[in-house]
Amino acid sequence: MAAPTVRSDVLYFDGDDAISYRFRGKTVSTLQDTISFNFKTLERDGVLMHGEGSQGDYITVELKQAQLVLHISLGSSPLHSSEGHTTVTVGSLLDDHHWHSLHIDRYGQHVNLTLDGEVKHFRCNGDFDQLNLDTEVFFGGVVNQEKQRLVYRQNFRGCIENIYFNGAHIADLARRKKSNIRFEGRVGHYCENPPYAPITFAGINNYLQVPGIPRRNRMSVSFKFRSWDTVGLLMYTSFADRLGSLEMVLSEGQINVSITQPGKKKLEFAAGYRLNDGFWHSVLLVARDGSAVVTIDDDDGAEFRVAHPFQLRTGSQYFFGGCPKPASITGCLSNQTTFHGCLQMISVDAQPVDLELLKYHRLGKYSDVFFDMCGITDRCTPNLCEHGGHCLQSWDDFICICDLTGYQGETCHKPVYKESCEAYRLSGKTTGNYTIDPDGSGLLKPFTVYCDMREDRAWTIIRHNRHYATRVLGSSVDRPFLGAVEYWNASWAEVSALANASEYCEQRIEFSCYNSRLLNTPSGLPFSFWMGRHDQRHYYWGGSRPGIQRCACGLDKNCADSRFFCNCDADHALWRVDKGLLNFVDHLPVTQVVVGDTNRSSSEAQFLLGPLRCYGDRNTWNTVSFNKGTVLLFPTFQVNQSLDISFYFKTTSLSGVFLENSGYKNYIRVELNTTRNVLFAYDIGNGHENLTASSIFPFNDDEWHWVQAELNVKMVRLRVDELPWVVRAAPPQTYVQLEFDKPLHVGAAEHKLRPFLGCLRGLRVNGVTLNLEGKANETEGVRVNCTGYCQNPRVPCQNSGLCVERYSHYTCNCSISAFDGPFCNRDIGGYFEEGTWVRYNILSASLYATHEFASIVSQPLPGYNLTSEEVSFSFSTTSAPAVLLYVSSFVKDYMAVLIKDDGSLQLRYQLGTSPYVFALTTKPVTDGRPHRVNITRVHRTLYTQVDFFPVMEQQFSLFVDSKLDSPKNLYLGRVMETGVIDPEIQRYNTPGFSGCLSGVKFNTIVPLKSIFRPSSMMVHYNIRGELVESNCASMPLSTMPIPPEMDPWYMGTEFPHVHDDGWIGIIIGFVIFLLLLLGGLLVLLYLYYHRYKGSYHTNEPKAIQDYSSAVKPLASRKDQNLPQILEEAKSD
């Protein structure tokens, strides 16, 4: 079955033709219109359609500078202040002789204008919905000239196809010559193609070589061209007989012609202006001996003539668009860059060049050119330069001139100015006037404010026209006085953006009245009020609070009349004042003050408004923490030409998605890919791409990191903190296509995949701050502020353990603690037999020599000339004397903790010349019980504590050195140091310590933990004798109950048992069930057959018991002679 054919009705207009479609009535009034047709032309200007009415309504579609322009008005009236005229422009380069499709849909004031699939929706100005047209509507131009709106507009020249107007097929009616179609001129029912075709020059070495007639004394060359480039070779030819050459170059929008001859000065001249505007321009060069004429765009009145002595003999070859290589063989000696653009209607020596012969290599030569097409592209329509930036383009690229816009970057997207006075203060600026841009790369313009810099904050101050008192007379509720507040240098929207981004704002308002009421009205609605952000009315005044209709005196209960809540509501014939601060930031700024009770005799009111004063930045510190795998959903954001994303994050996770937005084809995603990589993945129509910002340091260090990602038609780039930008140039294209149809996911990818655990703050997309705190839900795992588990852990990390935030949980880092376990509360120690000792090497001799030399050249290295120590350990023993801990040095300095003969504990220090002795205990500690020792020295102050006794503070002499100089080794159990040792140490050193030591820590050195829990391949210790690991039943520093769910050794309330899984358990259960069932049947049978056994029936009369009698019946006779036992006595 053959497919149905689509009929095409085409009309051709030659610039003097037009048709009109007459309505059935004299006028037509429509609420809804549908208009569509296709067109193609080589002209840049021309009226495609026009209709108008006597009431001021009209609709016009025309080409203007090769763009399609729609003018529409639904009428104007002197009773309405708004103007009804609306103009919308779409498309560019529509004079390319290609078919273009136009579709207009209107319903009331809403219009969809579609050109070649590009839809532009707009709303008509004015207050009317009906389009009223008189008599007829025109296509291709106008039939008569009484339509005064279109005077000096030229008619359309080209083809129009399938014209539909509100259901009427105009082209079909014209073909059938219906009576409601009126013709002007000779409208053809065909589409005439031009007799010439363009050539596109788009290569690196493109050229077109055309032969000419040699040795003539007259040269004539003409052609048409269009281009965006500022520089390019249009034509070059060498004269015959080596008389020189002529070169024609497009340079800075002009045609530059230079004639070079041997032994003579080069002749140069120029013609034309702004010829690189992308439109077709004609060039005619006529030269003969001693003169040359250049004519641009067939304007004889603007032709350029030059007279100069030179000799002309035409050459045999003409080169257009560039020179072939090598120049020595081809004879094209121009050093100009190649031309990129289109040429047509080339003529040499007054003879048109046959491009068909050129195409098939029958005439001349060419390279990198395309016949029968003009591939020029307008990269500045629509203008991709934002914020009013000026677009300049070449053949394959464009640049944005951002001067005086307040923005910078490839597309004028990045703001030049900071977002607040606070940002200027943090950068070191002082009080003064500054330009700020509160919405960053958003649509609002930057503006100038006064910044009052204080030590702890910066006040932003914006003044306005209501700073001084405004007098109001003759206003009423029906006709109130509207006191609009016009802020200096800024619109209401821009000032609102500042207030919205500020932590605190205030405005002082003062209302003075004389026999004029403020809030009190008989109907309950206030006489006067003020309007704030989003044009919302507010009925509370300065000093009061939102939500209550009062003034400051109404809160303080001291108004002039206690029956009212404002002083002015007393309606006294004397001046009263209500004043105070408005400081609810979400209602500010004040945009209008409305006064409505000054129309009575002697009534008068005055008001004044202070400047808007703000400080702080609540956008940057809009913070949430993700404590489990969840996601925040925000509305899909629309991207025009550019996209920028910025935020701060803090985490300890290995990976996670910060945000993702996706559509049917496009998506963007920013994620922590690895601990050292932040990834920006996207698809803007060119396939999957990604950028990676890498660092040698991990990003999951639980510190804040700043991420910036930007995407536009020119490039994509990513930056983290102050690292260099990672940039990828975008492929040549005219727009960025990002169409998202799903919500913006923050905190995870779609379906909560790859969740991020950590903190996010200051998330901004295209200058808009996303309110993360407003979406926080603690039950879903999102908390306000950066609050992890380390802020208030259920079980704190103990014994110098560091809490490591994991955001979904926490862990304890026990690396610098002498303990281990999940909370650094499990002691690590060793049992020392008599004679066992441990030496831990703090500093080797070679390193000591190096550090000694370094201390001469520069300051001593920290950790080796110690002005403070922290020592802690536990021990238990029954023997004395003994050296528990000894720290030696490369000089005579040492530190020792020892047990004397009497069992008491002693601390000895030598800092310089003589030792200092401190008694830690007076009672013996050789009772076999665990004892805890803590020693801290800071310069010449010593703090000691044994067990749970109070901390003792003691002082060294001022003449004693404050440094334990260059510690060498740490000994446990016994001192085996070479060299001179203090005799007192030698006295207690034999036979050695016998007992248990645990939790030993000297500053950051944990020797026993290094032995039993090695974390490094390097061995810093030596052991002599038997050393067995033991916790020594040491005393805990603090007792902390551990919840069962956090105890890794908690086994639950049930004892562990063996599970018999599979069929065995089922079979055993079934057997038990059968046994129980059999047992139940046997019991029932037994009861049935023995139900009468042991019972008998008698006919003896039974005694009747009188329940009303209070006398108890006597016991039976057989019981009277038996003794009564208390426990067996019958109860009542």
Coordinates of N, CA and C in Angstrom, one line a residue, residues 123 394 577 671 758 832 838 944 1092 1098 1119:
R123 N 4.7 36.4 27.0 CA 3.4 36.9 27.3 C 3.3 38.3 26.8
S394 N 34.1 34.6 15.1 CA 34.8 34.3 13.9 C 34.2 33.1 13.2
V577 N 4.3 59.3 68.5 CA 5.3 58.6 67.7 C 5.3 57.2 68.1
E671 N 31.3 14.1 42.6 CA 31.5 13.0 43.7 C 32.9 13.0 44.1
G758 N 29.1 12.7 55.7 CA 29.9 13.8 56.0 C 29.1 15.1 56.1
F832 N 57.5 -8.6 84.2 CA 59.0 -8.6 84.2 C 59.4 -9.6 85.3
V838 N 63.9 -3.6 79.5 CA 63.5 -3.1 78.1 C 64.2 -1.8 77.8
T944 N 52.3 15.9 89.9 CA 52.4 14.4 90.1 C 51.1 14.0 90.7
Y1092 N -15.7 -43.8 86.0 CA -16.5 -44.1 87.1 C -15.8 -44.8 88.3
T1098 N -25.3 -43.1 96.7 CA -26.0 -43.4 97.9 C -27.3 -42.6 98.0
D1119 N -13.0 -36.3 114.4 CA -11.9 -35.4 114.5 C -11.8 -34.7 115.9

